[in-house]
Amino acid sequence: MKYKISYLVAPLFFILSLNVSAEYKTTGFTDEEYQKVAKSSGEYRECLNKIAIEQIEVQNDARAIADYAMKNCAPVLEGLYEYLISANYAPEAIKRLLGGTADQAANKLLRNLMRTMATRKP
């Protein structure tokens, strides 16, 4: 009986050991990946600024303008996310990177919007 169990347990253990968590990259961008991240970050900032300029005449709340711009420019960051996922980077690391990029761009946009709206004549 013990001999039959080892025939069952050994293959089962082998199959389960194949289901090891995937090895993701978390650091070490290649030059191409770094350029893609830098280019996408720039495109995201440009998109935010372009939409904010269009909305500044329509809306008078800087937070609403920034929110609208961030929603409309999200596909830029989503494209970068998909690119980095396909390059086998860890999803958590990518989310932190993109979150930082989005936060920096949004904070700068809000500062510029508030400055612009404060200097506008009513």
PDB file of C-alpha atoms in Angstrom:
ATOM      1  CA  MET A   1       0.000   0.000   0.000  1.00  0.00           C
ATOM      2  CA  LYS A   2       2.796   2.398   0.880  1.00  0.00           C
ATOM      3  CA  TYR A   3       4.372   1.714  -2.489  1.00  0.00           C
ATOM      4  CA  LYS A   4       1.154   2.664  -4.331  1.00  0.00           C
ATOM      5  CA  ILE A   5       0.871   5.921  -2.408  1.00  0.00           C
ATOM      6  CA  SER A   6       4.373   6.954  -3.469  1.00  0.00           C
ATOM      7  CA  TYR A   7       3.329   6.468  -7.103  1.00  0.00           C
ATOM      8  CA  LEU A   8       0.485   8.889  -6.505  1.00  0.00           C
ATOM      9  CA  VAL A   9       2.209  11.388  -4.263  1.00  0.00           C
ATOM     10  CA  ALA A  10       5.450  11.780  -6.217  1.00  0.00           C
ATOM     11  CA  PRO A  11       3.826  12.870  -9.515  1.00  0.00           C
ATOM     12  CA  LEU A  12       1.373  15.081  -7.648  1.00  0.00           C
ATOM     13  CA  PHE A  13       4.229  16.781  -5.795  1.00  0.00           C
ATOM     14  CA  PHE A  14       6.104  17.240  -9.067  1.00  0.00           C
ATOM     15  CA  ILE A  15       3.087  18.828 -10.754  1.00  0.00           C
ATOM     16  CA  LEU A  16       2.478  21.153  -7.835  1.00  0.00           C
ATOM     17  CA  SER A  17       6.126  22.192  -7.738  1.00  0.00           C
ATOM     18  CA  LEU A  18       5.828  23.377 -11.354  1.00  0.00           C
ATOM     19  CA  ASN A  19       3.220  25.880 -10.286  1.00  0.00           C
ATOM     20  CA  VAL A  20       5.797  28.231  -8.774  1.00  0.00           C
ATOM     21  CA  SER A  21       5.126  31.945  -8.785  1.00  0.00           C
ATOM     22  CA  ALA A  22       6.371  33.762 -11.869  1.00  0.00           C
ATOM     23  CA  GLU A  23       9.694  35.527 -11.751  1.00  0.00           C
ATOM     24  CA  TYR A  24       9.059  39.199 -12.483  1.00  0.00           C
ATOM     25  CA  LYS A  25      11.597  41.900 -13.101  1.00  0.00           C
ATOM     26  CA  THR A  26      11.383  44.840 -10.728  1.00  0.00           C
ATOM     27  CA  THR A  27      14.463  46.844 -11.699  1.00  0.00           C
ATOM     28  CA  GLY A  28      16.923  47.206 -14.505  1.00  0.00           C
ATOM     29  CA  PHE A  29      15.170  48.906 -17.412  1.00  0.00           C
ATOM     30  CA  THR A  30      16.821  48.387 -20.759  1.00  0.00           C
ATOM     31  CA  ASP A  31      17.581  51.550 -22.726  1.00  0.00           C
ATOM     32  CA  GLU A  32      14.522  50.935 -24.887  1.00  0.00           C
ATOM     33  CA  GLU A  33      12.265  50.487 -21.863  1.00  0.00           C
ATOM     34  CA  TYR A  34      13.676  53.575 -20.168  1.00  0.00           C
ATOM     35  CA  GLN A  35      13.087  55.627 -23.309  1.00  0.00           C
ATOM     36  CA  LYS A  36       9.536  54.303 -23.561  1.00  0.00           C
ATOM     37  CA  VAL A  37       8.845  55.257 -19.933  1.00  0.00           C
ATOM     38  CA  ALA A  38      10.329  58.732 -20.416  1.00  0.00           C
ATOM     39  CA  LYS A  39       8.460  59.268 -23.685  1.00  0.00           C
ATOM     40  CA  SER A  40       5.137  58.102 -22.241  1.00  0.00           C
ATOM     41  CA  SER A  41       5.592  60.287 -19.147  1.00  0.00           C
ATOM     42  CA  GLY A  42       6.193  63.285 -21.400  1.00  0.00           C
ATOM     43  CA  GLU A  43       3.169  62.423 -23.537  1.00  0.00           C
ATOM     44  CA  TYR A  44       1.040  62.164 -20.396  1.00  0.00           C
ATOM     45  CA  ARG A  45       2.149  65.597 -19.154  1.00  0.00           C
ATOM     46  CA  GLU A  46       1.574  67.122 -22.597  1.00  0.00           C
ATOM     47  CA  CYS A  47      -1.881  65.559 -22.775  1.00  0.00           C
ATOM     48  CA  LEU A  48      -2.766  66.915 -19.323  1.00  0.00           C
ATOM     49  CA  ASN A  49      -1.620  70.415 -20.255  1.00  0.00           C
ATOM     50  CA  LYS A  50      -3.406  70.395 -23.615  1.00  0.00           C
ATOM     51  CA  ILE A  51      -6.735  69.307 -22.140  1.00  0.00           C
ATOM     52  CA  ALA A  52      -6.383  71.676 -19.182  1.00  0.00           C
ATOM     53  CA  ILE A  53      -5.825  74.618 -21.523  1.00  0.00           C
ATOM     54  CA  GLU A  54      -8.939  73.643 -23.478  1.00  0.00           C
ATOM     55  CA  GLN A  55     -11.010  73.327 -20.293  1.00  0.00           C
ATOM     56  CA  ILE A  56      -9.808  76.447 -18.520  1.00  0.00           C
ATOM     57  CA  GLU A  57     -12.234  78.600 -20.528  1.00  0.00           C
ATOM     58  CA  VAL A  58     -15.163  76.265 -19.832  1.00  0.00           C
ATOM     59  CA  GLN A  59     -14.580  75.359 -16.182  1.00  0.00           C
ATOM     60  CA  ASN A  60     -13.529  77.597 -13.293  1.00  0.00           C
ATOM     61  CA  ASP A  61     -12.553  74.875 -10.780  1.00  0.00           C
ATOM     62  CA  ALA A  62      -8.914  73.794 -11.040  1.00  0.00           C
ATOM     63  CA  ARG A  63      -9.599  70.429  -9.390  1.00  0.00           C
ATOM     64  CA  ALA A  64     -12.382  69.615 -11.839  1.00  0.00           C
ATOM     65  CA  ILE A  65     -10.152  70.557 -14.771  1.00  0.00           C
ATOM     66  CA  ALA A  66      -7.310  68.393 -13.471  1.00  0.00           C
ATOM     67  CA  ASP A  67      -9.669  65.478 -12.846  1.00  0.00           C
ATOM     68  CA  TYR A  68     -11.120  65.749 -16.348  1.00  0.00           C
ATOM     69  CA  ALA A  69      -7.648  65.910 -17.887  1.00  0.00           C
ATOM     70  CA  MET A  70      -6.424  62.904 -15.889  1.00  0.00           C
ATOM     71  CA  LYS A  71      -9.414  60.812 -16.988  1.00  0.00           C
ATOM     72  CA  ASN A  72      -8.912  61.710 -20.638  1.00  0.00           C
ATOM     73  CA  CYS A  73      -5.165  61.084 -20.563  1.00  0.00           C
ATOM     74  CA  ALA A  74      -5.321  57.765 -18.695  1.00  0.00           C
ATOM     75  CA  PRO A  75      -4.926  55.724 -21.929  1.00  0.00           C
ATOM     76  CA  VAL A  76      -1.344  56.972 -22.214  1.00  0.00           C
ATOM     77  CA  LEU A  77      -0.445  55.417 -18.867  1.00  0.00           C
ATOM     78  CA  GLU A  78      -2.501  52.315 -19.629  1.00  0.00           C
ATOM     79  CA  GLY A  79      -0.478  51.795 -22.810  1.00  0.00           C
ATOM     80  CA  LEU A  80       2.750  52.088 -20.829  1.00  0.00           C
ATOM     81  CA  TYR A  81       1.395  49.625 -18.262  1.00  0.00           C
ATOM     82  CA  GLU A  82       0.633  47.079 -20.986  1.00  0.00           C
ATOM     83  CA  TYR A  83       4.080  47.580 -22.518  1.00  0.00           C
ATOM     84  CA  LEU A  84       5.843  46.979 -19.201  1.00  0.00           C
ATOM     85  CA  ILE A  85       3.655  43.970 -18.398  1.00  0.00           C
ATOM     86  CA  SER A  86       4.622  42.454 -21.751  1.00  0.00           C
ATOM     87  CA  ALA A  87       8.279  43.058 -20.797  1.00  0.00           C
ATOM     88  CA  ASN A  88       7.641  40.883 -17.688  1.00  0.00           C
ATOM     89  CA  TYR A  89       7.841  43.543 -14.988  1.00  0.00           C
ATOM     90  CA  ALA A  90       6.013  42.973 -11.722  1.00  0.00           C
ATOM     91  CA  PRO A  91       2.543  44.541 -11.777  1.00  0.00           C
ATOM     92  CA  GLU A  92       3.028  46.031  -8.284  1.00  0.00           C
ATOM     93  CA  ALA A  93       6.270  47.726  -9.333  1.00  0.00           C
ATOM     94  CA  ILE A  94       4.648  49.113 -12.467  1.00  0.00           C
ATOM     95  CA  LYS A  95       1.689  50.460 -10.502  1.00  0.00           C
ATOM     96  CA  ARG A  96       4.044  52.255  -8.114  1.00  0.00           C
ATOM     97  CA  LEU A  97       6.007  53.728 -11.025  1.00  0.00           C
ATOM     98  CA  LEU A  98       2.917  54.878 -12.884  1.00  0.00           C
ATOM     99  CA  GLY A  99       1.288  56.133  -9.696  1.00  0.00           C
ATOM    100  CA  GLY A 100       4.314  58.297  -8.990  1.00  0.00           C
ATOM    101  CA  THR A 101       4.348  59.576 -12.554  1.00  0.00           C
ATOM    102  CA  ALA A 102       0.641  60.403 -12.447  1.00  0.00           C
ATOM    103  CA  ASP A 103       0.906  62.059  -9.019  1.00  0.00           C
ATOM    104  CA  GLN A 104       3.825  64.266 -10.057  1.00  0.00           C
ATOM    105  CA  ALA A 105       2.123  65.331 -13.273  1.00  0.00           C
ATOM    106  CA  ALA A 106      -1.188  66.014 -11.518  1.00  0.00           C
ATOM    107  CA  ASN A 107       0.454  68.060  -8.746  1.00  0.00           C
ATOM    108  CA  LYS A 108       2.353  70.152 -11.268  1.00  0.00           C
ATOM    109  CA  LEU A 109      -0.797  70.612 -13.344  1.00  0.00           C
ATOM    110  CA  LEU A 110      -2.780  71.755 -10.297  1.00  0.00           C
ATOM    111  CA  ARG A 111      -0.074  74.236  -9.294  1.00  0.00           C
ATOM    112  CA  ASN A 112       0.013  75.681 -12.807  1.00  0.00           C
ATOM    113  CA  LEU A 113      -3.773  75.806 -13.074  1.00  0.00           C
ATOM    114  CA  MET A 114      -4.138  77.584  -9.754  1.00  0.00           C
ATOM    115  CA  ARG A 115      -1.420  80.068 -10.673  1.00  0.00           C
ATOM    116  CA  THR A 116      -3.043  80.709 -14.054  1.00  0.00           C
ATOM    117  CA  MET A 117      -6.517  81.087 -12.628  1.00  0.00           C
ATOM    118  CA  ALA A 118      -5.283  83.420  -9.891  1.00  0.00           C
ATOM    119  CA  THR A 119      -3.721  85.765 -12.443  1.00  0.00           C
ATOM    120  CA  ARG A 120      -6.740  85.784 -14.784  1.00  0.00           C
ATOM    121  CA  LYS A 121      -8.905  88.823 -14.842  1.00  0.00           C
ATOM    122  CA  PRO A 122     -12.566  88.228 -14.000  1.00  0.00           C
TER     123      PRO A 122
END
